[in-house]
CSV table of C-alpha atoms and ligand atoms in Angstrom, one decimal:
chain,number,residue,atom,x,y,z
E,24,MET,CA,57.6,-82.9,80.9
E,25,SER,CA,59.2,-80.2,79.2
E,26,ASN,CA,63.0,-79.5,79.5
E,27,THR,CA,63.7,-77.1,81.8
E,28,ARG,CA,67.2,-76.2,80.6
E,29,PRO,CA,67.8,-75.2,77.0
E,30,LYS,CA,69.8,-77.2,74.5
E,31,HIS,CA,73.3,-76.1,75.0
E,32,ALA,CA,76.1,-78.5,74.1
E,33,SER,CA,77.9,-77.3,70.8
E,34,MET,CA,76.9,-80.4,69.1
E,35,ILE,CA,73.1,-79.9,69.7
E,36,GLN,CA,72.3,-76.4,69.3
E,37,PHE,CA,73.2,-76.3,65.4
E,38,PRO,CA,72.3,-79.4,63.2
E,39,ILE,CA,75.1,-81.3,61.5
E,40,GLN,CA,74.4,-82.3,57.8
E,41,ASP,CA,77.1,-84.5,55.9
E,42,ASN,CA,79.5,-83.7,58.8
E,43,CYS,CA,79.1,-79.9,58.3
E,44,LEU,CA,77.6,-77.7,60.7
E,45,GLN,CA,74.3,-76.0,59.6
E,46,ILE,CA,73.4,-72.3,60.6
E,47,GLY,CA,70.1,-70.8,59.8
E,48,GLY,CA,69.3,-73.4,57.3
E,49,LEU,CA,72.4,-73.2,55.5
E,50,SER,CA,75.4,-75.3,55.5
E,51,LEU,CA,78.6,-73.5,57.0
E,52,MET,CA,80.5,-74.0,53.8
E,53,ARG,CA,77.7,-72.3,51.9
E,54,LEU,CA,77.3,-69.5,54.3
E,55,ALA,CA,81.3,-68.8,54.0
E,56,GLN,CA,80.7,-68.6,50.3
E,57,ARG,CA,77.8,-66.2,50.7
E,58,VAL,CA,79.7,-64.0,53.2
E,59,GLY,CA,82.4,-63.9,50.9
E,60,ARG,CA,85.4,-64.0,53.2
E,61,THR,CA,86.4,-65.2,56.6
E,62,PRO,CA,86.5,-64.6,59.4
E,63,PHE,CA,82.9,-63.7,60.2
E,64,TYR,CA,80.6,-64.0,63.1
E,65,ALA,CA,77.0,-65.5,62.3
E,66,TYR,CA,74.0,-65.3,64.5
E,67,ASP,CA,71.0,-67.7,64.3
E,68,ARG,CA,67.6,-65.6,64.0
E,69,GLN,CA,65.5,-68.6,64.9
E,70,GLN,CA,67.6,-69.6,68.0
E,71,ILE,CA,67.3,-66.1,69.2
E,72,THR,CA,63.4,-66.4,68.9
E,73,GLU,CA,63.3,-69.8,70.6
E,74,ARG,CA,65.5,-68.3,73.5
E,75,VAL,CA,63.2,-65.7,74.2
E,76,ALA,CA,60.3,-68.3,73.9
E,77,PHE,CA,62.0,-70.3,76.4
E,78,LEU,CA,62.2,-67.6,79.0
E,79,ARG,CA,58.7,-66.7,78.5
E,80,GLN,CA,57.6,-70.2,79.1
E,81,HIS,CA,59.4,-70.6,82.4
E,82,LEU,CA,59.4,-67.1,83.8
E,83,PRO,CA,56.0,-65.4,85.4
E,84,THR,CA,54.2,-63.3,82.8
E,85,GLU,CA,54.4,-60.3,84.8
E,86,VAL,CA,58.1,-60.1,84.5
E,87,HIS,CA,59.2,-58.1,81.6
E,88,LEU,CA,62.3,-58.9,79.8
E,89,HIS,CA,64.5,-56.4,78.4
E,90,TYR,CA,67.7,-57.0,76.2
E,91,ALA,CA,70.6,-55.3,77.6
E,92,MET,CA,72.3,-54.7,74.1
E,93,LYS,CA,75.7,-54.2,75.1
E,94,ALA,CA,76.2,-57.9,74.7
E,95,ASN,CA,75.8,-57.7,71.1
E,96,PRO,CA,74.6,-54.4,69.5
E,97,MET,CA,74.7,-55.5,65.8
E,98,PRO,CA,71.6,-53.4,64.5
E,99,ALA,CA,70.0,-56.1,62.8
E,100,VAL,CA,70.3,-58.4,66.1
E,101,VAL,CA,68.7,-55.4,68.1
E,102,GLN,CA,66.1,-55.0,65.2
E,103,HIS,CA,65.0,-58.8,65.7
E,104,LEU,CA,65.1,-58.6,69.6
E,105,SER,CA,63.2,-55.5,69.7
E,106,GLY,CA,60.0,-57.4,68.3
E,107,LEU,CA,60.4,-60.1,71.1
E,108,VAL,CA,61.3,-58.4,74.2
E,109,ASP,CA,59.6,-55.7,76.4
E,110,GLY,CA,62.3,-53.3,76.6
E,111,ILE,CA,66.1,-52.5,75.7
E,112,ASP,CA,68.7,-51.2,78.2
E,113,VAL,CA,71.6,-49.2,76.6
E,114,ALA,CA,74.8,-48.3,78.0
E,115,SER,CA,76.2,-45.4,75.5
E,116,GLY,CA,74.9,-42.9,73.4
E,117,GLY,CA,75.8,-45.0,70.2
E,118,GLU,CA,73.7,-47.8,71.6
E,119,MET,CA,70.8,-45.4,72.4
E,120,ARG,CA,70.7,-44.5,68.6
E,121,ILE,CA,70.7,-48.2,67.6
E,122,ALA,CA,67.7,-48.7,70.0
E,123,LEU,CA,65.8,-45.7,69.0
E,124,ASP,CA,66.1,-47.0,65.4
E,125,THR,CA,64.0,-49.9,66.4
E,126,PRO,CA,60.2,-49.9,66.9
E,127,MET,CA,60.6,-50.1,70.7
E,128,PRO,CA,59.0,-47.0,72.6
E,129,ALA,CA,61.5,-44.9,74.0
E,130,GLY,CA,59.7,-44.9,77.4
E,131,LEU,CA,60.7,-48.7,77.5
E,132,VAL,CA,64.3,-47.9,76.5
E,133,SER,CA,66.8,-47.3,79.7
E,134,PHE,CA,70.3,-46.0,79.6
E,135,ALA,CA,72.6,-47.0,82.6
E,136,GLY,CA,76.5,-46.6,82.8
E,137,PRO,CA,78.7,-44.2,84.8
E,138,GLY,CA,80.2,-41.2,83.0
E,139,LYS,CA,77.3,-40.4,80.9
E,140,GLY,CA,78.2,-37.2,78.9
E,141,ASP,CA,76.0,-34.0,78.6
E,142,ASP,CA,75.3,-34.6,75.0
E,143,GLU,CA,74.0,-38.4,75.6
E,144,LEU,CA,72.1,-37.1,78.7
E,145,SER,CA,70.4,-34.4,76.6
E,146,CYS,CA,69.6,-36.8,73.8
E,147,ALA,CA,68.1,-39.2,76.2
E,148,ILE,CA,66.0,-36.7,78.0
E,149,ALA,CA,64.6,-35.5,74.4
E,150,ALA,CA,64.1,-39.0,73.4
E,151,GLY,CA,62.0,-39.5,76.5
E,152,ILE,CA,64.2,-42.5,77.7
E,153,VAL,CA,64.6,-43.7,81.3
E,154,LEU,CA,67.9,-42.6,82.8
E,155,ASN,CA,69.4,-45.0,85.2
E,156,MET,CA,71.3,-42.3,87.3
E,157,GLU,CA,74.5,-43.8,88.7
E,158,SER,CA,75.5,-40.7,90.9
E,159,GLU,CA,74.1,-37.8,92.5
E,160,GLN,CA,76.2,-35.4,90.6
E,161,GLU,CA,74.5,-37.1,87.5
E,162,MET,CA,71.1,-36.5,89.1
E,163,GLU,CA,72.0,-32.8,89.5
E,164,ARG,CA,73.4,-32.7,85.7
E,165,ILE,CA,70.2,-34.3,84.6
E,166,ALA,CA,68.0,-32.0,86.3
E,167,SER,CA,69.6,-28.8,85.1
E,168,LEU,CA,69.6,-30.3,81.3
E,169,GLY,CA,66.1,-31.0,81.7
E,170,THR,CA,65.2,-27.5,82.7
E,171,HIS,CA,67.5,-26.2,79.8
E,172,LEU,CA,65.7,-28.4,77.3
E,173,GLY,CA,62.4,-27.9,78.9
E,174,ILE,CA,61.6,-31.4,79.4
E,175,ARG,CA,61.0,-33.5,82.5
E,176,PRO,CA,63.6,-36.0,82.4
E,177,LYS,CA,62.4,-40.0,83.3
E,178,VAL,CA,64.9,-41.2,85.9
E,179,ALA,CA,65.4,-44.3,87.9
E,180,VAL,CA,68.2,-44.7,90.6
E,181,ARG,CA,70.7,-47.2,90.1
E,182,VAL,CA,71.1,-48.8,93.3
E,183,ASN,CA,74.6,-50.3,94.6
E,184,PRO,CA,73.1,-53.0,96.9
E,185,ASP,CA,74.6,-53.9,100.3
E,186,PHE,CA,74.9,-57.5,99.2
E,187,GLU,CA,76.8,-59.2,96.6
E,188,LEU,CA,75.8,-61.8,94.0
E,189,LYS,CA,77.4,-65.0,95.0
E,190,SER,CA,79.2,-67.2,92.4
E,191,SER,CA,78.9,-64.4,89.9
E,192,GLY,CA,81.5,-64.4,86.9
E,193,MET,CA,81.7,-60.8,87.2
E,194,LYS,CA,80.5,-58.9,90.2
E,195,MET,CA,78.8,-55.5,89.6
E,196,GLY,CA,77.4,-54.7,92.8
E,197,GLY,CA,77.9,-54.6,96.5
E,198,GLY,CA,81.0,-53.1,98.4
E,199,PRO,CA,82.5,-50.0,96.7
E,200,LYS,CA,81.6,-50.0,93.3
E,201,GLN,CA,81.7,-47.3,90.3
E,202,PHE,CA,78.3,-48.6,89.6
E,203,GLY,CA,75.2,-47.0,90.9
E,204,VAL,CA,74.4,-45.3,94.4
E,205,ASP,CA,75.4,-47.0,97.6
E,206,ALA,CA,72.0,-48.1,99.2
E,207,GLU,CA,72.4,-46.3,102.3
E,208,ARG,CA,72.6,-43.0,100.4
E,209,VAL,CA,69.6,-43.6,98.1
E,210,PRO,CA,66.8,-42.4,100.7
E,211,ALA,CA,68.6,-38.8,100.6
E,212,MET,CA,68.6,-38.9,96.8
E,213,LEU,CA,65.0,-39.8,96.4
E,214,ASN,CA,64.2,-36.7,98.5
E,215,ARG,CA,66.4,-34.7,96.1
E,216,ILE,CA,64.7,-36.3,93.1
E,217,GLY,CA,61.1,-35.0,94.5
E,218,LYS,CA,62.7,-31.4,95.1
E,219,LEU,CA,64.1,-31.1,91.7
E,220,GLY,CA,60.9,-32.4,90.1
E,221,LEU,CA,62.3,-35.3,88.0
E,222,ASP,CA,59.8,-38.0,86.7
E,223,PHE,CA,60.7,-40.8,89.2
E,224,GLU,CA,60.2,-44.1,87.6
E,225,GLY,CA,61.7,-46.7,90.1
E,226,PHE,CA,64.8,-48.6,90.7
E,227,HIS,CA,67.6,-50.4,88.7
E,228,ILE,CA,69.7,-53.0,90.9
E,229,PHE,CA,72.1,-55.1,88.8
E,230,SER,CA,74.4,-57.2,90.9
E,231,GLY,CA,76.9,-59.2,88.5
E,232,SER,CA,77.1,-61.2,85.1
E,233,GLN,CA,77.6,-65.1,83.9
E,234,ASN,CA,76.0,-66.5,86.8
E,235,LEU,CA,75.2,-70.3,86.7
E,236,LYS,CA,74.0,-71.1,90.2
E,237,VAL,CA,70.2,-71.0,90.6
E,238,ALA,CA,70.5,-70.7,94.3
E,239,ALA,CA,72.6,-67.5,93.9
E,240,ILE,CA,70.3,-66.1,91.6
E,241,GLN,CA,67.3,-66.8,93.7
E,242,GLU,CA,68.7,-65.4,96.6
E,243,SER,CA,69.7,-62.1,94.6
E,244,HIS,CA,66.2,-61.9,93.3
E,245,GLU,CA,64.7,-61.9,96.9
E,246,LYS,CA,67.3,-59.5,98.4
E,247,THR,CA,66.9,-57.2,95.4
E,248,LEU,CA,63.0,-57.2,95.7
E,249,ARG,CA,63.3,-56.3,99.4
E,250,LEU,CA,65.8,-53.7,98.8
E,251,GLY,CA,63.6,-52.1,96.4
E,252,ILE,CA,60.8,-52.4,98.8
E,253,SER,CA,62.7,-50.9,101.7
E,254,LEU,CA,63.9,-48.0,99.3
E,255,ALA,CA,60.4,-47.6,98.1
E,256,ARG,CA,59.2,-45.7,101.4
E,257,TYR,CA,61.3,-42.7,100.7
E,258,ALA,CA,60.6,-42.3,97.0
E,259,PRO,CA,58.9,-39.1,95.8
E,260,GLY,CA,56.2,-41.0,94.1
E,261,ALA,CA,54.9,-44.6,93.2
E,262,VAL,CA,57.4,-47.1,92.1
E,263,ARG,CA,56.7,-47.7,88.5
E,264,LEU,CA,59.8,-49.7,87.7
E,265,LEU,CA,61.7,-52.3,89.6
E,266,ASN,CA,64.6,-53.7,87.4
E,267,ILE,CA,66.3,-56.4,89.1
E,268,GLY,CA,69.1,-56.9,86.7
E,269,GLY,CA,70.4,-59.7,84.5
E,270,GLY,CA,73.4,-61.9,84.5
E,271,PHE,CA,72.0,-65.1,83.8
E,272,GLY,CA,75.1,-67.3,82.7
E,273,VAL,CA,75.6,-69.6,79.8
E,274,PRO,CA,77.8,-72.7,79.7
E,275,TYR,CA,81.0,-72.2,78.1
E,276,PHE,CA,83.3,-74.7,79.6
E,277,PRO,CA,83.3,-78.3,80.4
E,278,GLY,CA,81.7,-79.0,83.9
E,279,ASP,CA,79.3,-76.0,83.4
E,280,GLU,CA,75.4,-76.7,83.1
E,281,ALA,CA,72.8,-74.7,81.7
E,282,LEU,CA,70.7,-72.8,84.2
E,283,ASP,CA,67.6,-74.5,85.7
E,284,MET,CA,65.3,-71.5,84.2
E,285,ALA,CA,62.3,-73.4,85.7
E,286,ALA,CA,63.8,-73.0,89.3
E,287,VAL,CA,64.5,-69.5,88.6
E,288,GLY,CA,60.8,-68.9,87.4
E,289,GLN,CA,59.6,-70.6,90.3
E,290,ASN,CA,61.2,-68.6,92.8
E,291,LEU,CA,60.1,-65.2,91.1
E,292,GLN,CA,56.5,-66.5,91.1
E,293,ARG,CA,56.9,-67.1,94.7
E,294,LEU,CA,58.1,-63.5,95.1
E,295,LEU,CA,55.2,-62.1,93.1
E,296,PRO,CA,52.5,-61.6,95.5
E,297,GLU,CA,54.9,-59.7,97.9
E,298,ALA,CA,55.9,-57.5,94.8
E,299,LYS,CA,52.3,-56.8,94.1
E,300,ARG,CA,51.3,-56.0,97.7
E,301,GLU,CA,54.3,-53.8,98.4
E,302,LEU,CA,55.1,-52.1,94.8
E,303,PRO,CA,51.6,-52.4,93.4
E,304,GLU,CA,52.3,-50.1,90.4
E,305,ALA,CA,55.9,-51.4,89.7
E,306,ARG,CA,56.7,-53.4,86.8
E,307,LEU,CA,59.2,-56.1,87.3
E,308,VAL,CA,62.3,-56.1,84.8
E,309,ILE,CA,64.8,-58.6,84.1
E,310,GLU,CA,67.6,-57.3,81.9
E,311,LEU,CA,69.6,-59.9,80.0
E,312,GLY,CA,72.4,-59.7,77.7
E,313,ARG,CA,74.5,-62.8,77.2
E,314,TYR,CA,71.7,-65.1,77.9
E,315,LEU,CA,69.6,-64.1,75.2
E,316,ILE,CA,72.4,-64.0,72.2
E,317,ALA,CA,75.5,-65.9,73.4
E,318,GLU,CA,74.5,-69.4,72.4
E,319,ALA,CA,73.0,-68.3,68.9
E,320,GLY,CA,76.2,-67.0,67.7
E,321,ILE,CA,79.3,-68.7,66.2
E,322,TYR,CA,82.6,-67.2,65.0
E,323,VAL,CA,84.1,-68.8,62.0
E,324,CYS,CA,87.6,-68.6,60.7
E,325,ARG,CA,89.7,-70.4,58.2
E,326,VAL,CA,92.6,-72.6,58.8
E,327,LEU,CA,95.9,-70.8,56.6
E,328,GLU,CA,98.3,-73.3,57.8
E,329,ARG,CA,99.1,-76.3,59.6
E,330,LYS,CA,102.2,-76.1,61.4
E,331,LYS,CA,104.5,-78.3,63.6
E,332,SER,CA,106.7,-77.4,66.3
E,333,ARG,CA,108.4,-79.9,68.3
E,334,GLY,CA,105.8,-82.4,68.1
E,335,GLN,CA,102.8,-80.0,68.7
E,336,VAL,CA,100.3,-79.1,65.9
E,337,PHE,CA,99.0,-75.6,65.4
E,338,LEU,CA,96.3,-74.5,63.2
E,339,VAL,CA,97.4,-70.9,62.1
E,340,THR,CA,94.0,-69.1,61.2
E,341,ASP,CA,93.0,-65.8,59.7
E,342,GLY,CA,90.8,-65.0,63.1
E,343,GLY,CA,92.2,-64.6,66.6
E,344,LEU,CA,91.8,-62.3,69.7
E,345,HIS,CA,91.6,-59.1,68.0
E,346,HIS,CA,88.3,-60.6,66.9
E,347,HIS,CA,87.2,-62.6,69.8
E,348,LEU,CA,89.1,-61.6,73.0
E,349,ALA,CA,86.6,-63.6,75.0
E,350,ALA,CA,87.7,-67.1,73.3
E,351,SER,CA,91.4,-66.2,73.7
E,352,GLY,CA,90.9,-66.3,77.7
E,353,ASN,CA,91.5,-62.5,77.9
E,354,PHE,CA,88.2,-61.0,78.9
E,355,GLY,CA,87.5,-61.7,82.4
E,356,GLN,CA,88.8,-65.1,82.8
E,357,VAL,CA,91.2,-65.7,85.6
E,358,ILE,CA,92.4,-69.3,84.3
E,359,ARG,CA,92.3,-69.8,80.6
E,360,LYS,CA,90.0,-72.4,79.5
E,361,ASN,CA,88.9,-73.4,75.8
E,362,TYR,CA,85.6,-72.2,74.5
E,363,PRO,CA,84.0,-75.2,72.4
E,364,VAL,CA,85.8,-75.3,69.1
E,365,VAL,CA,85.2,-77.6,66.3
E,366,VAL,CA,86.5,-77.8,62.5
E,367,GLY,CA,83.0,-76.7,61.2
E,368,ASN,CA,83.2,-78.3,57.9
E,369,LYS,CA,84.4,-81.7,59.3
E,370,VAL,CA,82.6,-82.1,62.7
E,371,HIS,CA,82.8,-85.8,63.4
E,372,GLY,CA,86.1,-86.8,61.5
E,373,ASN,CA,87.4,-90.2,62.8
E,374,ASP,CA,90.9,-89.0,62.1
E,375,ARG,CA,91.3,-86.7,65.2
E,376,GLU,CA,94.3,-84.9,66.8
E,377,ILE,CA,95.1,-82.7,69.4
E,378,VAL,CA,95.7,-79.1,68.0
E,379,SER,CA,96.2,-75.5,69.2
E,380,VAL,CA,94.3,-73.1,67.1
E,381,VAL,CA,96.2,-69.5,66.9
E,382,GLY,CA,95.5,-66.3,64.9
E,383,PRO,CA,98.0,-64.2,63.0
E,384,LEU,CA,98.7,-61.7,65.8
E,385,CYS,CA,102.4,-61.4,66.9
E,386,THR,CA,101.6,-62.4,70.5
E,387,PRO,CA,101.3,-65.8,72.4
E,388,LEU,CA,98.0,-64.6,73.8
E,389,ASP,CA,96.3,-65.2,70.6
E,390,LEU,CA,95.1,-68.5,71.2
E,391,LEU,CA,91.7,-69.7,70.1
E,392,ALA,CA,92.1,-73.2,71.2
E,393,ASP,CA,94.7,-74.6,73.6
E,394,GLN,CA,95.7,-78.2,72.8
E,395,MET,CA,92.1,-79.2,72.1
E,396,GLU,CA,90.9,-82.6,70.4
E,397,MET,CA,89.5,-82.2,67.0
E,398,SER,CA,89.1,-83.6,63.5
E,399,LYS,CA,92.2,-83.2,61.6
E,400,ALA,CA,92.1,-80.0,59.7
E,401,GLU,CA,94.0,-78.7,56.7
E,402,ALA,CA,94.6,-75.3,55.1
E,403,GLY,CA,91.2,-74.1,53.9
E,404,ASP,CA,89.2,-75.7,56.5
E,405,LEU,CA,86.8,-73.6,58.7
E,406,ILE,CA,87.3,-73.4,62.4
E,407,VAL,CA,84.1,-72.7,64.7
E,408,VAL,CA,84.1,-71.0,67.9
E,409,PHE,CA,80.8,-71.6,69.6
E,410,GLN,CA,78.9,-69.6,72.4
E,411,SER,CA,80.2,-66.5,70.4
E,412,GLY,CA,77.1,-64.3,70.3
E,413,ALA,CA,77.7,-62.4,73.2
E,414,TYR,CA,80.7,-60.3,74.2
E,415,GLY,CA,82.4,-61.2,71.0
E,416,PHE,CA,83.1,-58.8,67.9
E,417,THR,CA,82.5,-55.5,70.0
E,418,ALA,CA,84.1,-56.7,73.0
E,419,SER,CA,87.5,-57.4,71.2
E,420,PRO,CA,90.5,-55.1,70.3
E,421,THR,CA,89.8,-55.1,66.5
E,422,ALA,CA,92.5,-52.4,65.7
E,423,PHE,CA,95.3,-54.5,67.4
E,424,LEU,CA,97.7,-55.3,64.6
E,425,SER,CA,95.4,-53.6,61.8
E,426,HIS,CA,93.9,-56.8,60.4
E,427,PRO,CA,90.4,-56.0,58.8
E,428,PRO,CA,87.6,-56.5,61.2
E,429,PRO,CA,85.4,-59.6,60.9
E,430,ILE,CA,82.1,-59.6,59.0
E,431,GLU,CA,78.8,-59.9,61.0
E,432,VAL,CA,75.6,-61.7,59.6
E,433,LEU,CA,72.4,-62.5,61.1
E,434,VAL,CA,70.9,-65.8,59.3
C,23,LIG,C1,76.1,-55.7,81.2
C,23,LIG,C2,74.8,-55.4,81.8
C,23,LIG,C3,73.8,-56.3,81.6
C,23,LIG,C4,73.6,-57.5,80.9
C,23,LIG,O1,74.6,-58.6,81.5
C,23,LIG,P1,74.5,-60.2,81.1
C,23,LIG,O2,75.4,-60.6,81.9
C,23,LIG,O3,74.9,-60.0,79.6
C,23,LIG,O4,73.2,-60.4,81.1
C,23,LIG,C5,72.5,-56.0,82.4
C,23,LIG,N1,72.6,-54.5,82.9
C,23,LIG,C6,73.7,-53.8,82.9
C,23,LIG,C7,73.4,-52.6,83.9
C,23,LIG,C8,74.7,-54.2,82.6
C,23,LIG,O5,75.7,-53.3,82.7
């Protein structure tokens, strides 16, 4: 029987040879020499490929897979993923340019997010990207920009659902939100879309991020489908797109368990007949960021100094929260927990100790590991933070304290 959960534990997804972590077929020491300086992020191409294959294996073939690139917009990563997924979702003009540089057809790129500028909207209309509209005002602006450009904009309505995604790490739908249009206002908006002559594609409904609870995801998929079906009655044309969001979580902390993807897939399979009957022309889309890339990435920094203070050992490194805010516990965590961290060139040493890994910033928040057990490290050793492929580099305040930014490599 095939395993329905991906390999995830930090010691499993990257092989270890001679006690040194391997990534992309290279030993970490060799990779560090090749990169030339620390700190750096490394993303494993093969693991990204395998993750997409794993999803394809468990999700119905009718479900289209999009990459929500804000999780990791490194152009090489986006290029690689563009050959594996069925579409790309962007959230800014900058991300749109990176997506348009890939071979992905513009009609399979969508653009979501509140506060889109006229310049961003105009570029998207000209490119033929699907605009996920976040408000009625945005709809009016899109219509007049389309008239001005002489191009009929492709649009979808981002709906703020009348339910919340349970157990989600970060809620992005339900209740009052800055995202999307409240479900109860969508019928009137659909009527207006028809009058404005916009090219209506369908609906985008995204309820939250970092969800590890299968039952909550299943419930959200079902409610999202029902909401799409009930709104379709008011649509100015056939619904050709139903984007039911992303938000699949990955395990970061002790006790977290990887998502049972077979169970997620079986539930979608169960919902498909209804989707096909009620929305026969709609392609069903799932947009994933974190799940596609988080576990394929590591952050690597070097120990500069071992320091003792009143009985505690601190490994002072050249990396820190300015490069990896999430690992420091300051990106959405309520209670700080340690990411999985090891000494990458001495993974399994017998000589182990409890240490705190800190960075060079003058703030006590600059903490990559708080009193964790790992092999005894010396100056020059390489510290690895796992699960760092998503919301790492670009979700960090790199300008804080004016240190150089980290390097990124795809191996
Ligand atoms: C951030 C975002 C995603 C991706 O979320 P993940 O939790 O990384 O899968 C998908 N859709 C929208 C609209 C987003 O803003």
